[in-house]
Coordinates of N, CA and C in Angstrom, one line a residue:
M82 N -2.9 119.6 -89.7 CA -2.9 119.2 -88.3 C -3.3 117.7 -88.2
A83 N -2.6 117.0 -87.5 CA -2.8 115.6 -87.3 C -3.9 115.3 -86.3
G84 N -4.8 114.4 -86.7 CA -5.9 114.0 -85.8 C -5.5 112.8 -85.0
I85 N -6.5 112.2 -84.4 CA -6.3 111.0 -83.6 C -7.1 109.9 -84.2
A86 N -6.7 108.7 -84.0 CA -7.4 107.5 -84.4 C -7.4 106.5 -83.3
I87 N -8.5 105.7 -83.3 CA -8.5 104.6 -82.4 C -8.2 103.3 -83.1
I88 N -7.2 102.6 -82.7 CA -6.7 101.4 -83.4 C -7.1 100.2 -82.6
K89 N -7.8 99.3 -83.2 CA -8.2 98.1 -82.5 C -7.4 96.9 -83.0
V90 N -7.0 96.1 -82.0 CA -6.3 94.8 -82.4 C -7.0 93.7 -81.7
S91 N -7.3 92.6 -82.4 CA -7.9 91.4 -81.9 C -6.7 90.4 -81.6
L92 N -6.7 89.9 -80.4 CA -5.7 88.9 -80.0 C -6.4 87.7 -79.5
T93 N -6.0 86.5 -80.0 CA -6.4 85.2 -79.5 C -5.4 84.7 -78.6
V94 N -5.7 84.5 -77.3 CA -4.7 84.2 -76.3 C -5.1 83.0 -75.5
N95 N -4.1 82.2 -75.1 CA -4.3 81.1 -74.2 C -3.4 81.5 -72.9
T96 N -4.1 81.6 -71.8 CA -3.4 81.9 -70.6 C -3.4 80.7 -69.6
V97 N -2.3 80.6 -68.9 CA -2.3 79.5 -67.9 C -1.9 80.1 -66.5
L98 N -2.7 79.8 -65.5 CA -2.3 80.2 -64.1 C -1.3 79.3 -63.6
S99 N -0.5 79.8 -62.7 CA 0.5 78.9 -62.0 C -0.3 78.1 -61.0
T100 N 0.3 77.0 -60.6 CA -0.3 76.1 -59.6 C -0.5 76.9 -58.3
E101 N 0.5 77.7 -57.9 CA 0.4 78.5 -56.7 C -0.8 79.5 -56.8
T102 N -0.9 80.1 -57.9 CA -2.1 81.1 -58.1 C -3.4 80.4 -58.0
L103 N -3.5 79.2 -58.7 CA -4.7 78.4 -58.7 C -5.1 78.0 -57.2
I104 N -4.1 77.6 -56.5 CA -4.4 77.2 -55.1 C -4.8 78.4 -54.2
Q105 N -4.0 79.5 -54.4 CA -4.2 80.7 -53.6 C -5.5 81.3 -53.8
E106 N -5.9 81.4 -55.1 CA -7.2 82.1 -55.5 C -8.4 81.2 -55.4
F107 N -8.2 79.8 -55.6 CA -9.4 79.0 -55.7 C -9.4 77.8 -54.8
G108 N -8.3 77.6 -54.1 CA -8.2 76.5 -53.1 C -7.7 75.2 -53.7
E109 N -7.5 74.2 -52.8 CA -7.0 72.9 -53.2 C -8.0 72.1 -54.1
L110 N -9.3 72.4 -53.9 CA -10.3 71.8 -54.7 C -10.1 72.0 -56.2
A111 N -9.7 73.2 -56.6 CA -9.4 73.4 -58.0 C -8.3 72.6 -58.6
L112 N -7.3 72.3 -57.8 CA -6.1 71.5 -58.2 C -6.5 70.1 -58.3
G113 N -7.4 69.6 -57.5 CA -7.9 68.2 -57.5 C -8.9 67.9 -58.6
M114 N -9.4 69.0 -59.2 CA -10.5 68.8 -60.2 C -10.0 68.0 -61.4
G115 N -8.9 68.2 -61.9 CA -8.4 67.5 -63.1 C -8.3 66.0 -62.9
P116 N -7.6 65.6 -61.9 CA -7.5 64.1 -61.6 C -8.8 63.5 -61.4
S117 N -9.7 64.1 -60.7 CA -11.0 63.5 -60.4 C -11.8 63.4 -61.7
L118 N -11.8 64.4 -62.5 CA -12.6 64.3 -63.8 C -11.9 63.3 -64.8
S119 N -10.6 63.4 -64.9 CA -9.9 62.5 -65.8 C -10.2 61.0 -65.5
E120 N -10.2 60.7 -64.2 CA -10.5 59.3 -63.8 C -11.9 58.9 -64.3
Q121 N -12.9 59.7 -64.1 CA -14.2 59.3 -64.5 C -14.4 59.3 -66.0
V122 N -13.8 60.3 -66.6 CA -14.0 60.4 -68.1 C -13.2 59.2 -68.7
N123 N -12.0 58.9 -68.2 CA -11.3 57.7 -68.7 C -12.1 56.4 -68.6
R124 N -12.7 56.3 -67.4 CA -13.5 55.1 -67.2 C -14.6 55.0 -68.2
Y125 N -15.3 56.1 -68.4 CA -16.4 56.1 -69.3 C -15.9 55.8 -70.7
A126 N -14.8 56.3 -71.2 CA -14.3 56.0 -72.5 C -13.9 54.6 -72.6
Q127 N -13.3 54.0 -71.6 CA -13.0 52.6 -71.7 C -14.2 51.7 -71.7
E128 N -15.2 52.0 -70.8 CA -16.4 51.2 -70.7 C -17.2 51.2 -72.0
N129 N -17.1 52.3 -72.7 CA -17.9 52.5 -74.0 C -17.0 52.3 -75.2
K130 N -15.8 51.9 -75.0 CA -14.8 51.6 -76.1 C -14.7 52.7 -77.1
L131 N -14.5 53.9 -76.5 CA -14.4 55.1 -77.3 C -12.9 55.3 -77.7
G132 N -12.6 55.8 -78.9 CA -11.2 56.1 -79.3 C -10.9 57.5 -79.0
Y133 N -11.7 58.2 -78.2 CA -11.4 59.6 -77.9 C -12.0 59.9 -76.5
Y134 N -11.7 61.0 -76.0 CA -12.3 61.5 -74.7 C -13.3 62.6 -75.0
P135 N -14.5 62.5 -74.6 CA -15.5 63.5 -74.9 C -15.2 64.8 -74.1
A136 N -15.7 65.9 -74.6 CA -15.6 67.2 -73.8 C -16.5 67.1 -72.6
L137 N -16.3 67.9 -71.6 CA -17.1 67.9 -70.4 C -18.5 68.2 -70.7
D138 N -18.8 69.1 -71.6 CA -20.2 69.4 -71.9 C -21.0 68.2 -72.3
F139 N -20.4 67.2 -72.9 CA -21.0 65.9 -73.3 C -21.7 65.3 -72.1
F140 N -21.1 65.4 -70.9 CA -21.6 64.7 -69.7 C -22.7 65.5 -69.0
K141 N -23.1 66.6 -69.5 CA -24.3 67.3 -69.0 C -25.6 66.5 -69.3
Q142 N -25.6 65.9 -70.5 CA -26.7 65.1 -71.0 C -26.5 63.6 -70.8
N143 N -25.3 63.2 -70.6 CA -25.0 61.7 -70.5 C -24.4 61.4 -69.2
Q144 N -24.8 60.2 -68.7 CA -24.2 59.7 -67.4 C -22.7 59.4 -67.7
G145 N -22.0 59.3 -66.6 CA -20.6 58.9 -66.7 C -19.7 59.7 -65.8
V146 N -20.1 60.9 -65.5 CA -19.3 61.8 -64.5 C -20.3 62.2 -63.5
D147 N -19.9 62.1 -62.2 CA -20.7 62.5 -61.1 C -21.2 64.0 -61.3
Q148 N -22.5 64.2 -61.2 CA -23.1 65.5 -61.5 C -22.6 66.6 -60.6
E149 N -22.4 66.3 -59.3 CA -21.9 67.3 -58.4 C -20.4 67.7 -58.7
L150 N -19.6 66.7 -59.1 CA -18.3 67.0 -59.6 C -18.3 67.9 -60.8
L151 N -19.2 67.6 -61.7 CA -19.3 68.3 -63.0 C -19.8 69.8 -62.7
D152 N -20.8 69.9 -61.8 CA -21.2 71.3 -61.4 C -20.1 72.1 -60.7
T153 N -19.3 71.4 -59.9 CA -18.2 72.1 -59.2 C -17.2 72.5 -60.2
A154 N -16.9 71.6 -61.1 CA -15.9 71.9 -62.2 C -16.4 73.1 -63.0
E155 N -17.6 73.2 -63.4 CA -18.2 74.3 -64.1 C -18.1 75.6 -63.4
H156 N -18.4 75.5 -62.1 CA -18.3 76.7 -61.2 C -16.9 77.2 -61.1
I157 N -16.0 76.3 -60.8 CA -14.6 76.8 -60.7 C -14.0 77.3 -62.0
S158 N -14.4 76.6 -63.1 CA -13.9 77.1 -64.4 C -14.4 78.5 -64.7
W159 N -15.7 78.7 -64.4 CA -16.3 80.1 -64.5 C -15.5 81.1 -63.7
L160 N -15.2 80.7 -62.4 CA -14.5 81.7 -61.6 C -13.1 82.0 -62.1
V161 N -12.4 81.0 -62.6 CA -11.1 81.1 -63.2 C -11.2 82.1 -64.4
C162 N -12.2 81.9 -65.3 CA -12.4 82.8 -66.4 C -12.6 84.2 -66.0
E163 N -13.5 84.4 -65.0 CA -13.7 85.7 -64.5 C -12.5 86.3 -63.9
W164 N -11.7 85.6 -63.2 CA -10.4 86.1 -62.6 C -9.5 86.5 -63.7
A165 N -9.3 85.7 -64.7 CA -8.4 86.0 -65.8 C -8.9 87.3 -66.5
Q166 N -10.2 87.4 -66.8 CA -10.7 88.7 -67.4 C -10.4 89.9 -66.5
R167 N -10.7 89.7 -65.2 CA -10.5 90.9 -64.3 C -9.0 91.3 -64.3
Q168 N -8.1 90.3 -64.2 CA -6.6 90.6 -64.2 C -6.2 91.3 -65.5
I169 N -6.7 90.8 -66.6 CA -6.3 91.4 -67.9 C -6.8 92.8 -68.0
R170 N -8.1 93.0 -67.6 CA -8.7 94.4 -67.7 C -7.9 95.3 -66.8
L171 N -7.6 94.8 -65.6 CA -6.9 95.7 -64.6 C -5.5 96.0 -65.0
R172 N -4.8 95.1 -65.5 CA -3.4 95.3 -65.9 C -3.2 96.1 -67.2
L173 N -4.2 96.0 -68.1 CA -4.1 96.6 -69.4 C -4.7 98.0 -69.4
R174 N -5.1 98.5 -68.3 CA -5.7 99.8 -68.3 C -4.8 100.9 -68.8
E175 N -3.5 100.8 -68.4 CA -2.5 101.8 -68.7 C -2.1 101.7 -70.2
P176 N -1.7 100.5 -70.7 CA -1.2 100.5 -72.1 C -2.2 100.6 -73.2
F177 N -3.5 100.3 -72.8 CA -4.6 100.4 -73.8 C -5.7 101.3 -73.3
S178 N -6.4 102.0 -74.2 CA -7.5 102.9 -73.8 C -8.7 102.1 -73.5
H179 N -8.9 100.9 -74.1 CA -10.1 100.1 -73.9 C -9.7 98.6 -74.1
V180 N -10.3 97.7 -73.3 CA -10.1 96.3 -73.5 C -11.5 95.6 -73.4
Q181 N -11.8 94.8 -74.3 CA -13.1 94.1 -74.3 C -12.8 92.6 -74.7
F182 N -13.7 91.8 -74.3 CA -13.6 90.3 -74.5 C -14.6 89.9 -75.5
D183 N -14.2 89.2 -76.5 CA -15.1 88.8 -77.6 C -15.5 87.3 -77.2
Q184 N -14.6 86.5 -76.9 CA -14.8 85.1 -76.5 C -14.0 84.7 -75.3
V185 N -14.6 83.9 -74.4 CA -13.8 83.4 -73.2 C -14.3 82.0 -73.0
Q186 N -13.3 81.1 -72.9 CA -13.6 79.7 -72.7 C -12.5 79.0 -71.8
S187 N -13.0 78.3 -70.8 CA -12.1 77.5 -70.0 C -11.6 76.3 -70.9
V188 N -10.3 76.1 -71.0 CA -9.8 75.1 -71.9 C -10.2 73.7 -71.4
A189 N -10.5 73.6 -70.1 CA -11.0 72.3 -69.6 C -12.4 71.9 -70.3
Y190 N -13.1 72.9 -70.8 CA -14.3 72.6 -71.5 C -14.2 72.4 -73.0
S191 N -13.0 72.5 -73.5 CA -12.8 72.2 -74.9 C -12.6 70.7 -75.1
M192 N -12.6 70.3 -76.4 CA -12.4 68.9 -76.7 C -10.9 68.5 -76.3
P193 N -10.7 67.5 -75.5 CA -9.3 67.1 -75.2 C -8.6 66.6 -76.4
R194 N -7.3 67.0 -76.5 CA -6.4 66.6 -77.6 C -5.6 65.4 -77.2
V195 N -6.3 64.6 -76.4 CA -5.7 63.4 -75.9 C -6.5 62.2 -76.3
R196 N -5.9 61.1 -76.7 CA -6.6 59.9 -77.1 C -6.3 58.8 -76.1
P197 N -7.2 57.9 -75.8 CA -7.0 56.8 -74.8 C -5.8 56.0 -75.2
S198 N -5.4 55.9 -76.4 CA -4.3 55.1 -76.8 C -2.9 55.7 -76.7
M199 N -2.9 57.0 -76.3 CA -1.6 57.7 -76.2 C -0.9 57.3 -74.9
A200 N 0.4 57.4 -74.9 CA 1.2 57.1 -73.7 C 0.9 58.3 -72.7
G201 N 0.7 57.9 -71.5 CA 0.4 58.9 -70.4 C -0.9 59.6 -70.6
A202 N -1.9 58.9 -71.2 CA -3.2 59.6 -71.5 C -3.9 60.1 -70.3
Q203 N -3.9 59.3 -69.2 CA -4.6 59.7 -68.0 C -4.0 61.0 -67.4
E204 N -2.7 61.1 -67.4 CA -2.0 62.3 -66.9 C -2.3 63.5 -67.8
L205 N -2.2 63.3 -69.1 CA -2.5 64.4 -70.0 C -3.9 64.8 -69.9
L206 N -4.8 63.9 -69.7 CA -6.2 64.2 -69.6 C -6.5 65.0 -68.3
S207 N -5.8 64.6 -67.2 CA -5.8 65.3 -65.9 C -5.4 66.7 -66.1
E208 N -4.3 67.0 -66.8 CA -3.8 68.3 -67.1 C -4.8 69.1 -67.8
H209 N -5.5 68.5 -68.8 CA -6.5 69.2 -69.7 C -7.6 69.6 -68.8
F210 N -8.1 68.8 -67.9 CA -9.3 69.1 -67.1 C -9.0 70.0 -65.9
T211 N -7.8 70.2 -65.6 CA -7.4 71.1 -64.5 C -7.8 72.5 -65.0
P212 N -8.6 73.3 -64.2 CA -9.2 74.5 -64.7 C -8.2 75.7 -64.6
D213 N -7.0 75.6 -65.0 CA -6.0 76.6 -64.9 C -5.7 77.4 -66.2
S214 N -6.4 76.9 -67.3 CA -6.2 77.5 -68.6 C -7.4 78.2 -69.2
V215 N -7.2 79.4 -69.7 CA -8.4 80.1 -70.3 C -8.0 80.6 -71.7
R216 N -8.8 80.3 -72.6 CA -8.7 80.8 -74.0 C -9.6 82.0 -74.2
L217 N -9.0 83.1 -74.7 CA -9.7 84.4 -74.8 C -9.5 85.0 -76.2
T218 N -10.5 85.7 -76.6 CA -10.3 86.6 -77.7 C -10.4 88.0 -77.1
V219 N -9.4 88.8 -77.1 CA -9.3 90.1 -76.5 C -9.2 91.2 -77.6
I220 N -10.0 92.2 -77.5 CA -9.9 93.3 -78.4 C -9.4 94.5 -77.7
T221 N -8.3 95.0 -78.1 CA -7.6 96.1 -77.4 C -7.8 97.3 -78.3
S222 N -7.9 98.5 -77.7 CA -8.0 99.8 -78.4 C -6.9 100.7 -77.9
S223 N -6.3 101.4 -78.8 CA -5.3 102.4 -78.5 C -5.6 103.7 -79.2
I224 N -5.3 104.8 -78.6 CA -5.5 106.1 -79.2 C -4.1 106.5 -79.7
E225 N -4.1 106.7 -81.0 CA -2.8 107.1 -81.7 C -3.1 108.3 -82.7
R226 N -2.0 108.8 -83.2 CA -2.1 109.8 -84.2 C -2.7 109.2 -85.5
S227 N -3.5 109.9 -86.1 CA -4.3 109.4 -87.3 C -3.3 109.0 -88.5
N228 N -2.2 109.6 -88.5 CA -1.3 109.3 -89.6 C -0.2 108.2 -89.3
I229 N -0.5 107.4 -88.2 CA 0.5 106.4 -87.9 C 0.4 105.2 -88.9
N230 N 1.6 104.7 -89.1 CA 1.7 103.5 -90.0 C 1.2 102.3 -89.3
L231 N 0.2 101.6 -89.8 CA -0.4 100.4 -89.1 C 0.4 99.1 -89.5
A232 N 1.3 99.2 -90.4 CA 2.1 98.0 -90.7 C 2.8 97.4 -89.5
G233 N 2.5 96.2 -89.1 CA 3.1 95.6 -88.0 C 2.6 96.1 -86.6
Y234 N 1.5 96.9 -86.6 CA 1.0 97.4 -85.3 C 0.6 96.3 -84.4
E235 N 0.2 95.2 -84.9 CA -0.2 94.1 -84.0 C 0.9 93.6 -83.2
K236 N 2.2 93.7 -83.7 CA 3.3 93.3 -83.0 C 3.5 94.1 -81.7
L237 N 3.2 95.4 -81.9 CA 3.3 96.3 -80.7 C 2.2 96.0 -79.7
A238 N 1.0 95.6 -80.1 CA -0.1 95.2 -79.2 C 0.3 93.9 -78.5
V239 N 0.9 93.0 -79.2 CA 1.3 91.7 -78.6 C 2.4 92.0 -77.6
H240 N 3.4 92.9 -77.9 CA 4.4 93.2 -77.0 C 3.9 93.8 -75.7
K241 N 2.9 94.8 -75.8 CA 2.3 95.4 -74.7 C 1.6 94.4 -73.8
F242 N 0.8 93.6 -74.5 CA 0.0 92.6 -73.8 C 0.9 91.7 -73.0
R243 N 1.9 91.1 -73.5 CA 2.9 90.3 -72.8 C 3.5 91.0 -71.7
R244 N 4.0 92.2 -72.0 CA 4.8 93.0 -71.0 C 4.0 93.3 -69.7
W245 N 2.8 93.6 -69.9 CA 2.0 94.0 -68.8 C 1.3 92.8 -68.0
L246 N 1.4 91.6 -68.6 CA 0.7 90.5 -68.0 C 1.7 89.3 -67.7
D247 N 3.0 89.5 -68.0 CA 3.9 88.3 -67.8 C 4.0 87.9 -66.4
T248 N 3.8 88.8 -65.4 CA 3.9 88.4 -64.0 C 2.6 87.8 -63.4
V249 N 1.5 87.9 -64.2 CA 0.2 87.5 -63.7 C 0.0 86.0 -64.0
F250 N 0.4 85.6 -65.2 CA 0.1 84.2 -65.7 C 1.4 83.4 -65.8
E251 N 1.3 82.1 -65.6 CA 2.5 81.3 -65.8 C 3.0 81.3 -67.2
S252 N 2.0 81.2 -68.1 CA 2.3 81.3 -69.6 C 1.2 82.1 -70.3
I253 N 1.6 82.7 -71.4 CA 0.7 83.4 -72.3 C 1.1 83.0 -73.7
K254 N 0.2 82.4 -74.4 CA 0.5 82.1 -75.8 C -0.5 82.8 -76.7
I255 N 0.0 83.6 -77.6 CA -0.9 84.4 -78.5 C -0.8 83.7 -79.9
S256 N -2.0 83.1 -80.3 CA -2.0 82.4 -81.5 C -2.4 83.3 -82.7
D257 N -3.0 84.4 -82.5 CA -3.4 85.3 -83.6 C -3.5 86.7 -83.0
A258 N -3.0 87.6 -83.9 CA -3.2 89.1 -83.6 C -3.3 89.8 -84.9
H259 N -4.3 90.6 -85.0 CA -4.5 91.4 -86.2 C -5.3 92.7 -85.9
V260 N -4.9 93.7 -86.7 CA -5.6 95.0 -86.6 C -7.0 94.8 -87.2
I261 N -8.0 95.4 -86.5 CA -9.3 95.4 -87.0 C -9.6 96.7 -87.6
N262 N -10.0 96.7 -88.9 CA -10.3 97.9 -89.6 C -11.7 98.4 -89.2
S263 N -11.7 99.7 -88.9 CA -13.0 100.3 -88.4 C -13.8 100.7 -89.6

């Protein structure tokens, strides 16, 4: 007699909300966050002759970005992360028996991959600081027959993840997926 097994898959995912969703859920202020932050961060990098743009957390201890703007950006980024988690948990109830989050980060708070010397640096920095992207590590669980072949099972989890969330986010990029051995 075949038993059951709980199969866990860890997925590292970057999600991006559409501009319409960002405005609808968080208002025009969220959309203007990127340009406002990029202007101040760019000015700081130029004044201090930096060859890079610091991450936003750098400005918590250092002057260079208006503190109220930074507090607002942190709050909106937190709300966007919470919204993304809620949508993922809600939509994945049916295809997975359990969904948990190992790591969640607003991409706006990661180190920008933009350098001041790059063409269009200000615009790229503005896109980076717009709080519409969330990087997550999601652990999904599925109840399966205990004798199921696990070879390639992560592909099934990726397929389910995309299928059930493709209408929620403008884009979903999965950079890693692997079965977690219990």
